[in-house]
Amino acid sequence: ILNVEQSPQSLHVQEGDSTNFTCSFPSSNFYALHWYRWETAKSPEALFVMTLNGDEKKKGRISATLNTKEGYSYLYIKGSQPEDSATYLCALGGAGNNRKLIWGLGTSLAVNP
Amino acid sequence: NAGVTQTPKFQVLKTGQSMTLQCAQDMNHEYMSWYRQDPGMGLRLIHYSVGAGITDQGEVPNGYNVSRSTTEDFPLRLLSAAPSQTSVYFCASSPPPGIPYNEQFFGPGTRLTVL
C-alpha cells in the first residue's frame, strides 16, 4: 500500500519568516509528485507537478524540490505572509491513464502578522 | 470557462434520504473524480471516471453510485444517506492522456450534513 506522509502536521510562523515542510513517499515506481495549496473554505489549487529527480520548481516566494531516489520533496516559503496561511498537500501521481492521486494529510500553515 | 462547478453548495439530509450531488466541467477533461474530505482523514477517493461510459471505484465507494453519460457531467448519488456520510465532497477533473503531468482541477465543494 502506497503511503504519502507529510510533516509537520501544523506550523505557526511569524510574518517574514521562511519555512519549509516535507512530503515523504515510497521511492519505488515513482511517476509524479504534486503539491497543492488549500485555503480554508476554498478548494485545492495546484502549485507544482514534479517528475524528475532533482527537479526544482518555483512560483513567486514558493519553491519545491524533489528527490525520487530517497523519496521526499520539500516545499519552501520565503518571507511568509499572512496570505500564505493554508494547508499544503502533496500527492503521488500515477502513470498514463492512471490519474488517481494518493494524498498526504497536509501541513497546515498559519502565518501570524 | 466556468471550470468545475458543483451544486448544491450546502445540503442537509435526514437519514435514509437519497440525493444527487452534481458536478460539471467545461474543459473537455476526460478524467473526473469524487473525493470526500473529513477532519484528520485527508482527501479520500470515492469514485472516478476516465471517460464517458467508464467509471470505477476508489477507496471509499460504499453507499455511493456514479454514472458518466457525458464528458461534462459526473453526478454522485447517495442511495440512502447515513450520518457517516456527513462530509465535504469535492469533484475534480483532469486533462486527457497526452498531458500526463497535469494537475487536477477542483470544484468548490458541497458541504453535506446527514441528521
GROMACS .gro file of C-alpha atoms in nm:
model
  228
    1ILE     CA    1   0.000   0.000   0.000
    2LEU     CA    2   0.145   0.334  -0.102
    3ASN     CA    3   0.164   0.591   0.175
    4VAL     CA    4   0.236   0.962   0.144
    5GLU     CA    5   0.340   1.130   0.467
    6GLN     CA    6   0.373   1.498   0.537
    7SER     CA    7   0.545   1.673   0.824
    8PRO     CA    8   0.495   1.867   1.031
    9GLN     CA    9   0.119   1.834   1.068
   10SER     CA   10   0.092   2.205   1.151
   11LEU     CA   11   0.317   2.505   1.170
   12HIS     CA   12   0.285   2.856   1.311
   13VAL     CA   13   0.532   3.117   1.192
   14GLN     CA   14   0.564   3.494   1.210
   15GLU     CA   15   0.524   3.716   0.906
   16GLY     CA   16   0.858   3.741   0.730
   17ASP     CA   17   0.986   3.402   0.848
   18SER     CA   18   1.095   3.148   0.591
   19THR     CA   19   0.971   2.796   0.639
   20ASN     CA   20   0.974   2.454   0.482
   21PHE     CA   21   0.794   2.125   0.513
   22THR     CA   22   0.836   1.772   0.389
   23CYS     CA   23   0.650   1.517   0.183
   24SER     CA   24   0.776   1.156   0.201
   25PHE     CA   25   0.674   0.878  -0.034
   26PRO     CA   26   0.788   0.533  -0.148
   27SER     CA   27   1.075   0.579  -0.393
   28SER     CA   28   0.995   0.269  -0.600
   29ASN     CA   29   0.767   0.306  -0.907
   30PHE     CA   30   0.769   0.686  -0.877
   31TYR     CA   31   0.591   0.876  -1.153
   32ALA     CA   32   0.493   1.227  -1.040
   33LEU     CA   33   0.468   1.434  -0.723
   34HIS     CA   34   0.207   1.707  -0.693
   35TRP     CA   35   0.187   1.997  -0.448
   36TYR     CA   36  -0.144   2.172  -0.384
   37ARG     CA   37  -0.240   2.472  -0.177
   38TRP     CA   38  -0.573   2.459   0.007
   39GLU     CA   39  -0.711   2.771   0.172
   40THR     CA   40  -0.985   2.739   0.431
   41ALA     CA   41  -1.335   2.737   0.279
   42LYS     CA   42  -1.191   2.706  -0.074
   43SER     CA   43  -1.088   2.412  -0.292
   44PRO     CA   44  -0.735   2.280  -0.350
   45GLU     CA   45  -0.531   2.454  -0.619
   46ALA     CA   46  -0.228   2.304  -0.790
   47LEU     CA   47   0.112   2.458  -0.718
   48PHE     CA   48   0.360   2.223  -0.881
   49VAL     CA   49   0.391   1.889  -1.053
   50MET     CA   50   0.738   1.737  -1.047
   51THR     CA   51   0.860   1.424  -1.218
   52LEU     CA   52   1.240   1.419  -1.239
   53ASN     CA   53   1.489   1.355  -0.962
   54GLY     CA   54   1.649   1.686  -0.873
   55ASP     CA   55   1.355   1.887  -1.012
   56GLU     CA   56   1.316   2.230  -0.861
   57LYS     CA   57   1.008   2.442  -0.928
   58LYS     CA   58   0.939   2.800  -0.821
   59LYS     CA   59   0.633   3.022  -0.813
   60GLY     CA   60   0.695   3.359  -0.652
   61ARG     CA   61   0.812   3.303  -0.294
   62ILE     CA   62   0.723   2.934  -0.300
   63SER     CA   63   0.957   2.668  -0.432
   64ALA     CA   64   0.979   2.290  -0.420
   65THR     CA   65   1.249   2.029  -0.468
   66LEU     CA   66   1.224   1.660  -0.543
   67ASN     CA   67   1.445   1.363  -0.452
   68THR     CA   68   1.297   1.049  -0.606
   69LYS     CA   69   1.585   0.823  -0.501
   70GLU     CA   70   1.529   0.881  -0.131
   71GLY     CA   71   1.157   0.952  -0.164
   72TYR     CA   72   1.100   1.306  -0.044
   73SER     CA   73   1.004   1.654  -0.160
   74TYR     CA   74   1.047   1.982   0.024
   75LEU     CA   75   0.824   2.286  -0.010
   76TYR     CA   76   0.984   2.618   0.085
   77ILE     CA   77   0.815   2.951   0.151
   78LYS     CA   78   1.044   3.252   0.167
   79GLY     CA   79   0.935   3.552   0.372
   80SER     CA   80   0.596   3.411   0.476
   81GLN     CA   81   0.294   3.642   0.452
   82PRO     CA   82  -0.046   3.605   0.623
   83GLU     CA   83  -0.199   3.521   0.284
   84ASP     CA   84   0.025   3.211   0.272
   85SER     CA   85  -0.182   3.063   0.555
   86ALA     CA   86  -0.331   2.743   0.412
   87THR     CA   87  -0.295   2.368   0.414
   88TYR     CA   88  -0.029   2.243   0.175
   89LEU     CA   89  -0.099   1.899   0.033
   90CYS     CA   90   0.127   1.669  -0.157
   91ALA     CA   91   0.007   1.378  -0.368
   92LEU     CA   92   0.171   1.093  -0.553
   93GLY     CA   93   0.055   1.063  -0.913
   94GLY     CA   94   0.019   0.757  -1.133
   95ALA     CA   95   0.133   0.695  -1.489
   96GLY     CA   96  -0.061   0.727  -1.815
   97ASN     CA   97  -0.431   0.672  -1.776
   98ASN     CA   98  -0.396   0.611  -1.402
   99ARG     CA   99  -0.472   0.959  -1.280
  100LYS     CA  100  -0.556   0.860  -0.925
  101LEU     CA  101  -0.363   1.064  -0.675
  102ILE     CA  102  -0.254   0.930  -0.338
  103TRP     CA  103  -0.282   1.220  -0.096
  104GLY     CA  104  -0.092   1.313   0.215
  105LEU     CA  105  -0.281   1.464   0.508
  106GLY     CA  106  -0.124   1.804   0.455
  107THR     CA  107   0.072   2.059   0.654
  108SER     CA  108  -0.140   2.338   0.798
  109LEU     CA  109   0.049   2.667   0.794
  110ALA     CA  110  -0.058   2.971   0.994
  111VAL     CA  111   0.134   3.295   0.942
  112ASN     CA  112   0.086   3.548   1.217
  113PRO     CA  113   0.103   3.917   1.120
  114ASN     CA  114  -1.464   2.875  -1.885
  115ALA     CA  115  -1.655   2.808  -1.565
  116GLY     CA  116  -1.409   2.529  -1.475
  117VAL     CA  117  -1.550   2.266  -1.239
  118THR     CA  118  -1.888   2.350  -1.089
  119GLN     CA  119  -2.072   2.170  -0.811
  120THR     CA  120  -2.425   2.201  -0.683
  121PRO     CA  121  -2.556   2.238  -0.423
  122LYS     CA  122  -2.303   2.417  -0.203
  123PHE     CA  123  -2.477   2.305   0.115
  124GLN     CA  124  -2.727   2.029   0.185
  125VAL     CA  125  -2.891   1.883   0.494
  126LEU     CA  126  -3.048   1.538   0.468
  127LYS     CA  127  -3.227   1.305   0.703
  128THR     CA  128  -3.102   0.951   0.748
  129GLY     CA  129  -3.237   0.732   0.471
  130GLN     CA  130  -3.297   1.008   0.219
  131SER     CA  131  -3.133   0.992  -0.121
  132MET     CA  132  -2.989   1.273  -0.326
  133THR     CA  133  -2.758   1.353  -0.613
  134LEU     CA  134  -2.460   1.585  -0.596
  135GLN     CA  135  -2.400   1.745  -0.933
  136CYS     CA  136  -2.061   1.805  -1.092
  137ALA     CA  137  -1.990   1.954  -1.432
  138GLN     CA  138  -1.680   2.074  -1.613
  139ASP     CA  139  -1.646   2.266  -1.939
  140MET     CA  140  -1.277   2.198  -2.006
  141ASN     CA  141  -1.330   1.877  -2.206
  142HIS     CA  142  -1.146   1.680  -1.939
  143GLU     CA  143  -1.176   1.305  -1.967
  144TYR     CA  144  -1.082   1.220  -1.609
  145MET     CA  145  -1.322   1.313  -1.330
  146SER     CA  146  -1.334   1.206  -0.970
  147TRP     CA  147  -1.520   1.250  -0.644
  148TYR     CA  148  -1.349   1.291  -0.308
  149ARG     CA  149  -1.472   1.333   0.043
  150GLN     CA  150  -1.280   1.531   0.299
  151ASP     CA  151  -1.315   1.461   0.669
  152PRO     CA  152  -1.112   1.610   0.957
  153GLY     CA  153  -0.791   1.415   1.014
  154MET     CA  154  -0.857   1.187   0.716
  155GLY     CA  155  -0.743   1.394   0.421
  156LEU     CA  156  -0.893   1.356   0.076
  157ARG     CA  157  -1.035   1.012   0.006
  158LEU     CA  158  -1.134   0.898  -0.342
  159ILE     CA  159  -1.493   0.775  -0.372
  160HIS     CA  160  -1.533   0.703  -0.745
  161TYR     CA  161  -1.362   0.812  -1.061
  162SER     CA  162  -1.411   0.805  -1.437
  163VAL     CA  163  -1.156   0.803  -1.719
  164GLY     CA  164  -1.415   0.894  -1.981
  165ALA     CA  165  -1.781   0.886  -2.077
  166GLY     CA  166  -1.934   0.548  -2.002
  167ILE     CA  167  -1.645   0.435  -1.780
  168THR     CA  168  -1.647   0.453  -1.401
  169ASP     CA  169  -1.455   0.276  -1.127
  170GLN     CA  170  -1.440   0.261  -0.750
  171GLY     CA  171  -1.197   0.448  -0.533
  172GLU     CA  172  -1.106   0.390  -0.169
  173VAL     CA  173  -1.448   0.452  -0.011
  174PRO     CA  174  -1.723   0.370  -0.265
  175ASN     CA  175  -1.981   0.210  -0.036
  176GLY     CA  176  -2.309   0.398  -0.021
  177TYR     CA  177  -2.240   0.597  -0.338
  178ASN     CA  178  -2.315   0.548  -0.707
  179VAL     CA  179  -2.187   0.738  -1.008
  180SER     CA  180  -2.253   0.749  -1.378
  181ARG     CA  181  -2.082   0.925  -1.667
  182SER     CA  182  -2.314   0.958  -1.962
  183THR     CA  183  -2.138   1.268  -2.099
  184THR     CA  184  -1.784   1.405  -2.081
  185GLU     CA  185  -1.910   1.713  -1.898
  186ASP     CA  186  -2.115   1.565  -1.612
  187PHE     CA  187  -2.029   1.328  -1.329
  188PRO     CA  188  -2.308   1.311  -1.069
  189LEU     CA  189  -2.264   1.138  -0.733
  190ARG     CA  190  -2.568   0.965  -0.587
  191LEU     CA  191  -2.621   0.889  -0.222
  192LEU     CA  192  -2.859   0.597  -0.217
  193SER     CA  193  -2.969   0.607   0.148
  194ALA     CA  194  -2.792   0.877   0.343
  195ALA     CA  195  -2.626   0.791   0.674
  196PRO     CA  196  -2.471   1.021   0.937
  197SER     CA  197  -2.130   0.873   0.845
  198GLN     CA  198  -2.168   1.043   0.507
  199THR     CA  199  -2.159   1.387   0.665
  200SER     CA  200  -1.860   1.540   0.493
  201VAL     CA  201  -1.738   1.791   0.239
  202TYR     CA  202  -1.747   1.649  -0.113
  203PHE     CA  203  -1.515   1.767  -0.388
  204CYS     CA  204  -1.536   1.691  -0.756
  205ALA     CA  205  -1.218   1.717  -0.963
  206SER     CA  206  -1.124   1.682  -1.329
  207SER     CA  207  -0.801   1.634  -1.519
  208PRO     CA  208  -0.695   1.663  -1.885
  209PRO     CA  209  -0.675   1.354  -2.108
  210PRO     CA  210  -0.367   1.133  -2.159
  211GLY     CA  211  -0.101   1.305  -2.365
  212ILE     CA  212  -0.066   1.567  -2.094
  213PRO     CA  213   0.043   1.320  -1.830
  214TYR     CA  214   0.166   1.555  -1.563
  215ASN     CA  215  -0.123   1.794  -1.543
  216GLU     CA  216  -0.291   1.870  -1.219
  217GLN     CA  217  -0.646   1.806  -1.110
  218PHE     CA  218  -0.889   2.097  -1.107
  219PHE     CA  219  -1.124   2.101  -0.811
  220GLY     CA  220  -1.480   2.225  -0.778
  221PRO     CA  221  -1.582   2.448  -0.484
  222GLY     CA  222  -1.717   2.160  -0.278
  223THR     CA  223  -2.053   2.054  -0.135
  224ARG     CA  224  -2.095   2.050   0.242
  225LEU     CA  225  -2.336   1.772   0.332
  226THR     CA  226  -2.486   1.708   0.674
  227VAL     CA  227  -2.688   1.395   0.742
  228LEU     CA  228  -2.901   1.407   1.055
   0.00000   0.00000   0.00000
